[in-house]
Amino acid sequence: MIEISHLTKTFDGFTAIDDLSFTVEEGEVLGFLGPNGAGKSTTMKIITGFLGASSGSVTVHGHDIATDPLAVKSLIGYLPEGAPSYPDMTVMEFLEFIAAVRGFSGEEKKRRIAKVVREVELGEVCHKTIDTLSKGFKRRVGLAQAIIHDPKVLILDEPTDGLDPNQKHQVRQLIRDLARDRIVVISTHILEEVSAVCTRAIIIAAGRIVADGTPKELEARSHLFGAVSIQLTQDFDLAAALEGVEEVADIEPSDEERRRFIIIPVPGKQIFSKVLDRVQSEHWPVAEFHLVEGLLEHFFRSVTSQGAASQPGTSRGARASRQSANQQQG
Amino acid sequence: MKNMGIIFKRELAGYFATPLAYVFIVIFLVMSGIFTFDMGGFYVRGQADLMPFFSFHPWLYLFMIPAIAMGLWADERKSGTIELLMTLPVTLSDAVLGKFLAAWALSGVALLLTFPIWITVNYLGDPDNGVIVAAYLGSWLMAGGFLAIGSCMSAMTRNSVIAFILTVAICFVFVASGTEIILNALRWAPQILIDAVAALSFLTHFDSISKGVLDLRDILFFVIFIGSWLFASAIVIEIKKAN
Ligand SMILES: Nc1ncnc2c1ncn2[C@@H]1O[C@H](COP(=O)(O)OP(=O)(O)OP(=O)(O)O)[C@@H](O)[C@H]1O
Ligand SMILES: [Mg+2]
């Protein structure tokens, strides 16, 4: 278990992390999200013992990082931001170094290296100098060194950044496999990844937690939860056509495409099938009709963008929006 | 302790994986040759010893040693690998000592490779080889002193050029404080101060060792000197971590 309590970190008077508290249990895959500069990497650096906290404490399986750093460091596998590794070494030499420091030797060391080389598919670059590897391969080397000792706690700072789609898939699968009886904390800017692998997500902004829950829960908190996206083939008075459907709270024109509208339900209500019924029975000129996707991203934006605090979700009056929908068509 | 050995091995292999070790050794040998045979008046003196060779070492080290020390920590900070190293289960002293010892071993290898000069002097005359062994030991200890300063300076910055300049400057102070010029300039001061300044100089201790006088105090000076600067390196790294 990782227990973080009232963690604060200041750099020359600038507060990067502000009184952060949370715990992570075995079996959890925690997605650590937040805009650039939110303090994700800084938090990870403190958990792994690279930086000291200004105040507050971090314990991993009962060991305090400040007083018993070696015990914590032995438990953790860590991929630092940017996946640094010694550029003059070959991949093999580097992994041997890490394995040796982690206390392996002889057959056991060979076996472990062979295993991670297989798991992150490093076979073809084993004897290349790290310096000459492409960005994605460097990242894979970083991943390999992080998992070589089967760590109880895995902390990965943007593990899939720079990987090709096949590798992304592979690494996500790897994380899911590893997760069983371990703790995995990943930071990422790819929100589908969170829905795909994380059992829990924490969003931080300016060093504070602004949301904490399962990806599903956070999606449900988006004001677009249950909303329907509709693409019309010709001008059509959507507002008039939806008159009398009480569950509809709002109709917003999409800012991405012409004649696409987002129909937003009253919180807690379902509108999909009701609206679909009308589309079919009244023969609306519709090219596309589906639930709004990327809810986590909408939620992320609503809690982390400027002025998010004063305006959680956009809830303009239904009437005003219906009018704007009309105007678009005119 | 085991991890210190692993770090030592990695660092030493690192020197030889890049041209650094070779460039260092070649330049060191060429400079030693020039200083000894050309500028040192090796033949003119008509004496079978290596005084000219060793008396240039402090000045040779002044520029050569900071060049290997400058990257010790600054490069790790710059490339971010320090984050990797310091989050592995190694103690700070393992890391500081392992790195220092690797650099010290490199300087030892360079020093050992000057053996042709030793053979030459034995061929030409009949030197006191005991004195020469003592001088080699003294020279290596002195190299350690320079390196330890370099380790501390390198820990302070992520810029290895700055580390180089700082190291040269501080090493210069510890060499020059034993020269006649400085000691004469201090004539106004109480004797105890002059003695203290002289006692802190590499030159004072190196000179007596290289004359073949293996005084425990001179050896202790270098050992304590190295220990103190390495300790300071660890403190600097610890402070940077908290910052
Ligand atoms: N060594 C440092 N000195 C001063 N400020 C720092 C230092 N390290 C980080 N910061 C600041 O702390 C804040 C948090 O940085 P951090 O790297 O944790 O962000 P992040 O959430 O990982 O962002 P990103 O998504 O861009 O990786 C930033 O404003 C950054 O400028
Ligand atoms: Mg980051």
mmCIF file of N, CA, C and O in Angstrom, chain B residues 164-216:
data_model
loop_
_atom_site.group_PDB
_atom_site.id
_atom_site.type_symbol
_atom_site.label_atom_id
_atom_site.label_comp_id
_atom_site.label_asym_id
_atom_site.label_seq_id
_atom_site.Cartn_x
_atom_site.Cartn_y
_atom_site.Cartn_z
ATOM 1 N N PHE B 164 34.283 21.893 -14.293
ATOM 2 C CA PHE B 164 35.711 21.878 -14.644
ATOM 3 C C PHE B 164 36.402 23.138 -14.125
ATOM 4 O O PHE B 164 37.420 23.068 -13.437
ATOM 5 N N ILE B 165 35.810 24.276 -14.414
ATOM 6 C CA ILE B 165 36.449 25.547 -14.042
ATOM 7 C C ILE B 165 36.545 25.666 -12.522
ATOM 8 O O ILE B 165 37.596 26.032 -11.978
ATOM 9 N N LEU B 166 35.469 25.332 -11.832
ATOM 10 C CA LEU B 166 35.496 25.400 -10.361
ATOM 11 C C LEU B 166 36.577 24.478 -9.810
ATOM 12 O O LEU B 166 37.302 24.832 -8.868
ATOM 13 N N THR B 167 36.668 23.278 -10.375
ATOM 14 C CA THR B 167 37.642 22.316 -9.862
ATOM 15 C C THR B 167 39.064 22.831 -10.076
ATOM 16 O O THR B 167 39.893 22.777 -9.161
ATOM 17 N N VAL B 168 39.339 23.347 -11.278
ATOM 18 C CA VAL B 168 40.673 23.879 -11.545
ATOM 19 C C VAL B 168 40.987 24.986 -10.535
ATOM 20 O O VAL B 168 42.069 25.018 -9.937
ATOM 21 N N ALA B 169 40.032 25.874 -10.324
ATOM 22 C CA ALA B 169 40.272 27.007 -9.433
ATOM 23 C C ALA B 169 40.614 26.529 -8.020
ATOM 24 O O ALA B 169 41.586 26.983 -7.404
ATOM 25 N N ILE B 170 39.811 25.588 -7.508
ATOM 26 C CA ILE B 170 40.038 25.150 -6.134
ATOM 27 C C ILE B 170 41.321 24.336 -6.034
ATOM 28 O O ILE B 170 42.107 24.487 -5.092
ATOM 29 N N CYS B 171 41.563 23.483 -7.013
ATOM 30 C CA CYS B 171 42.799 22.704 -7.002
ATOM 31 C C CYS B 171 44.005 23.638 -7.042
ATOM 32 O O CYS B 171 45.012 23.403 -6.371
ATOM 33 N N PHE B 172 43.873 24.696 -7.830
ATOM 34 C CA PHE B 172 44.990 25.644 -7.924
ATOM 35 C C PHE B 172 45.318 26.206 -6.550
ATOM 36 O O PHE B 172 46.486 26.314 -6.171
ATOM 37 N N VAL B 173 44.285 26.534 -5.801
ATOM 38 C CA VAL B 173 44.510 27.065 -4.459
ATOM 39 C C VAL B 173 45.303 26.056 -3.627
ATOM 40 O O VAL B 173 46.269 26.415 -2.936
ATOM 41 N N PHE B 174 44.916 24.775 -3.732
ATOM 42 C CA PHE B 174 45.575 23.774 -2.880
ATOM 43 C C PHE B 174 46.978 23.418 -3.375
ATOM 44 O O PHE B 174 47.771 22.882 -2.623
ATOM 45 N N VAL B 175 47.257 23.699 -4.629
ATOM 46 C CA VAL B 175 48.628 23.484 -5.103
ATOM 47 C C VAL B 175 49.471 24.712 -4.782
ATOM 48 O O VAL B 175 50.526 24.628 -4.147
ATOM 49 N N ALA B 176 48.945 25.868 -5.158
ATOM 50 C CA ALA B 176 49.738 27.090 -5.073
ATOM 51 C C ALA B 176 50.066 27.474 -3.645
ATOM 52 O O ALA B 176 51.091 28.107 -3.389
ATOM 53 N N SER B 177 49.222 27.076 -2.719
ATOM 54 C CA SER B 177 49.452 27.500 -1.327
ATOM 55 C C SER B 177 50.772 26.957 -0.794
ATOM 56 O O SER B 177 51.257 27.415 0.231
ATOM 57 N N GLY B 178 51.385 26.028 -1.484
ATOM 58 C CA GLY B 178 52.666 25.515 -1.008
ATOM 59 C C GLY B 178 53.857 26.116 -1.735
ATOM 60 O O GLY B 178 54.997 25.803 -1.411
ATOM 61 N N THR B 179 53.584 26.974 -2.725
ATOM 62 C CA THR B 179 54.714 27.514 -3.495
ATOM 63 C C THR B 179 55.411 28.626 -2.736
ATOM 64 O O THR B 179 54.828 29.278 -1.871
ATOM 65 N N GLU B 180 56.677 28.851 -3.086
ATOM 66 C CA GLU B 180 57.468 29.911 -2.455
ATOM 67 C C GLU B 180 56.764 31.253 -2.564
ATOM 68 O O GLU B 180 56.723 32.036 -1.613
ATOM 69 N N ILE B 181 56.183 31.491 -3.755
ATOM 70 C CA ILE B 181 55.573 32.804 -4.004
ATOM 71 C C ILE B 181 54.520 33.129 -2.946
ATOM 72 O O ILE B 181 54.543 34.176 -2.313
ATOM 73 N N ILE B 182 53.640 32.184 -2.748
ATOM 74 C CA ILE B 182 52.562 32.421 -1.791
ATOM 75 C C ILE B 182 53.128 32.501 -0.372
ATOM 76 O O ILE B 182 52.784 33.399 0.408
ATOM 77 N N LEU B 183 53.981 31.577 -0.059
ATOM 78 C CA LEU B 183 54.488 31.557 1.312
ATOM 79 C C LEU B 183 55.312 32.815 1.607
ATOM 80 O O LEU B 183 55.241 33.369 2.711
ATOM 81 N N ASN B 184 56.037 33.312 0.623
ATOM 82 C CA ASN B 184 56.768 34.556 0.809
ATOM 83 C C ASN B 184 55.823 35.736 0.969
ATOM 84 O O ASN B 184 56.058 36.621 1.785
ATOM 85 N N ALA B 185 54.764 35.708 0.191
ATOM 86 C CA ALA B 185 53.802 36.801 0.270
ATOM 87 C C ALA B 185 53.144 36.850 1.640
ATOM 88 O O ALA B 185 52.624 37.879 2.065
ATOM 89 N N LEU B 186 53.183 35.738 2.325
ATOM 90 C CA LEU B 186 52.530 35.667 3.641
ATOM 91 C C LEU B 186 53.500 35.974 4.781
ATOM 92 O O LEU B 186 53.164 35.779 5.946
ATOM 93 N N ARG B 187 54.679 36.486 4.432
ATOM 94 C CA ARG B 187 55.705 36.645 5.465
ATOM 95 C C ARG B 187 55.255 37.497 6.657
ATOM 96 O O ARG B 187 55.695 37.290 7.779
ATOM 97 N N TRP B 188 54.358 38.434 6.401
ATOM 98 C CA TRP B 188 53.870 39.326 7.456
ATOM 99 C C TRP B 188 53.050 38.558 8.501
ATOM 100 O O TRP B 188 52.921 38.962 9.636
ATOM 101 N N ALA B 189 52.481 37.435 8.090
ATOM 102 C CA ALA B 189 51.531 36.728 8.954
ATOM 103 C C ALA B 189 52.275 35.940 10.040
ATOM 104 O O ALA B 189 53.463 35.651 9.905
ATOM 105 N N PRO B 190 51.551 35.601 11.101
ATOM 106 C CA PRO B 190 52.189 34.782 12.137
ATOM 107 C C PRO B 190 52.620 33.430 11.559
ATOM 108 O O PRO B 190 51.966 32.903 10.659
ATOM 109 N N GLN B 191 53.674 32.898 12.096
ATOM 110 C CA GLN B 191 54.250 31.668 11.569
ATOM 111 C C GLN B 191 53.226 30.538 11.525
ATOM 112 O O GLN B 191 53.180 29.730 10.602
ATOM 113 N N ILE B 192 52.361 30.548 12.543
ATOM 114 C CA ILE B 192 51.407 29.438 12.632
ATOM 115 C C ILE B 192 50.472 29.417 11.413
ATOM 116 O O ILE B 192 50.106 28.362 10.889
ATOM 117 N N LEU B 193 50.113 30.626 10.927
ATOM 118 C CA LEU B 193 49.238 30.718 9.763
ATOM 119 C C LEU B 193 49.975 30.226 8.513
ATOM 120 O O LEU B 193 49.434 29.466 7.712
ATOM 121 N N ILE B 194 51.230 30.659 8.393
ATOM 122 C CA ILE B 194 52.023 30.227 7.237
ATOM 123 C C ILE B 194 52.144 28.707 7.232
ATOM 124 O O ILE B 194 51.964 28.056 6.197
ATOM 125 N N ASP B 195 52.416 28.166 8.397
ATOM 126 C CA ASP B 195 52.541 26.714 8.495
ATOM 127 C C ASP B 195 51.219 26.032 8.117
ATOM 128 O O ASP B 195 51.208 24.997 7.451
ATOM 129 N N ALA B 196 50.128 26.620 8.570
ATOM 130 C CA ALA B 196 48.825 26.018 8.291
ATOM 131 C C ALA B 196 48.556 26.018 6.788
ATOM 132 O O ALA B 196 48.100 25.025 6.215
ATOM 133 N N VAL B 197 48.858 27.150 6.136
ATOM 134 C CA VAL B 197 48.650 27.243 4.692
ATOM 135 C C VAL B 197 49.525 26.209 3.984
ATOM 136 O O VAL B 197 49.060 25.471 3.116
ATOM 137 N N ALA B 198 50.777 26.146 4.390
ATOM 138 C CA ALA B 198 51.690 25.190 3.762
ATOM 139 C C ALA B 198 51.233 23.759 4.015
ATOM 140 O O ALA B 198 51.322 22.901 3.142
ATOM 141 N N ALA B 199 50.706 23.533 5.202
ATOM 142 C CA ALA B 199 50.315 22.170 5.563
ATOM 143 C C ALA B 199 49.112 21.700 4.762
ATOM 144 O O ALA B 199 48.887 20.503 4.595
ATOM 145 N N LEU B 200 48.317 22.651 4.253
ATOM 146 C CA LEU B 200 47.144 22.271 3.477
ATOM 147 C C LEU B 200 47.485 22.059 2.010
ATOM 148 O O LEU B 200 46.647 21.629 1.224
ATOM 149 N N SER B 201 48.699 22.378 1.654
ATOM 150 C CA SER B 201 49.041 22.296 0.237
ATOM 151 C C SER B 201 49.411 20.881 -0.169
ATOM 152 O O SER B 201 50.056 20.148 0.571
ATOM 153 N N PHE B 202 48.994 20.549 -1.382
ATOM 154 C CA PHE B 202 49.405 19.274 -1.945
ATOM 155 C C PHE B 202 50.920 19.202 -2.074
ATOM 156 O O PHE B 202 51.534 18.173 -1.832
ATOM 157 N N LEU B 203 51.503 20.342 -2.466
ATOM 158 C CA LEU B 203 52.933 20.348 -2.782
ATOM 159 C C LEU B 203 53.758 19.893 -1.595
ATOM 160 O O LEU B 203 54.648 19.053 -1.714
ATOM 161 N N THR B 204 53.444 20.463 -0.422
ATOM 162 C CA THR B 204 54.213 20.141 0.772
ATOM 163 C C THR B 204 54.252 18.633 0.993
ATOM 164 O O THR B 204 55.307 18.042 1.209
ATOM 165 N N HIS B 205 53.064 18.013 0.929
ATOM 166 C CA HIS B 205 52.981 16.582 1.237
ATOM 167 C C HIS B 205 53.524 15.732 0.104
ATOM 168 O O HIS B 205 54.202 14.733 0.326
ATOM 169 N N PHE B 206 53.247 16.166 -1.105
ATOM 170 C CA PHE B 206 53.718 15.389 -2.248
ATOM 171 C C PHE B 206 55.244 15.425 -2.335
ATOM 172 O O PHE B 206 55.882 14.401 -2.587
ATOM 173 N N ASP B 207 55.818 16.614 -2.077
ATOM 174 C CA ASP B 207 57.273 16.738 -2.149
ATOM 175 C C ASP B 207 57.955 15.778 -1.200
ATOM 176 O O ASP B 207 58.905 15.088 -1.574
ATOM 177 N N SER B 208 57.438 15.733 0.019
ATOM 178 C CA SER B 208 58.145 14.872 0.969
ATOM 179 C C SER B 208 57.969 13.398 0.605
ATOM 180 O O SER B 208 58.911 12.619 0.722
ATOM 181 N N ILE B 209 56.764 13.026 0.124
ATOM 182 C CA ILE B 209 56.603 11.618 -0.284
ATOM 183 C C ILE B 209 57.517 11.308 -1.464
ATOM 184 O O ILE B 209 58.187 10.286 -1.501
ATOM 185 N N SER B 210 57.578 12.232 -2.417
ATOM 186 C CA SER B 210 58.328 11.919 -3.639
ATOM 187 C C SER B 210 59.841 11.958 -3.408
ATOM 188 O O SER B 210 60.603 11.560 -4.271
ATOM 189 N N LYS B 211 60.257 12.461 -2.241
ATOM 190 C CA LYS B 211 61.675 12.346 -1.903
ATOM 191 C C LYS B 211 61.957 10.991 -1.268
ATOM 192 O O LYS B 211 63.077 10.699 -0.860
ATOM 193 N N GLY B 212 60.912 10.195 -1.139
ATOM 194 C CA GLY B 212 61.098 8.850 -0.610
ATOM 195 C C GLY B 212 60.795 8.750 0.864
ATOM 196 O O GLY B 212 60.932 7.687 1.466
ATOM 197 N N VAL B 213 60.350 9.862 1.456
ATOM 198 C CA VAL B 213 60.026 9.838 2.885
ATOM 199 C C VAL B 213 58.550 9.484 3.026
ATOM 200 O O VAL B 213 57.679 10.313 2.849
ATOM 201 N N LEU B 214 58.266 8.218 3.312
ATOM 202 C CA LEU B 214 56.866 7.817 3.436
ATOM 203 C C LEU B 214 56.394 8.072 4.862
ATOM 204 O O LEU B 214 56.306 7.171 5.684
ATOM 205 N N ASP B 215 56.086 9.311 5.150
ATOM 206 C CA ASP B 215 55.601 9.681 6.471
ATOM 207 C C ASP B 215 54.099 9.402 6.533
ATOM 208 O O ASP B 215 53.348 9.787 5.625
ATOM 209 N N LEU B 216 53.698 8.740 7.586
ATOM 210 C CA LEU B 216 52.286 8.395 7.736
ATOM 211 C C LEU B 216 51.410 9.653 7.690
ATOM 212 O O LEU B 216 50.293 9.632 7.182
#
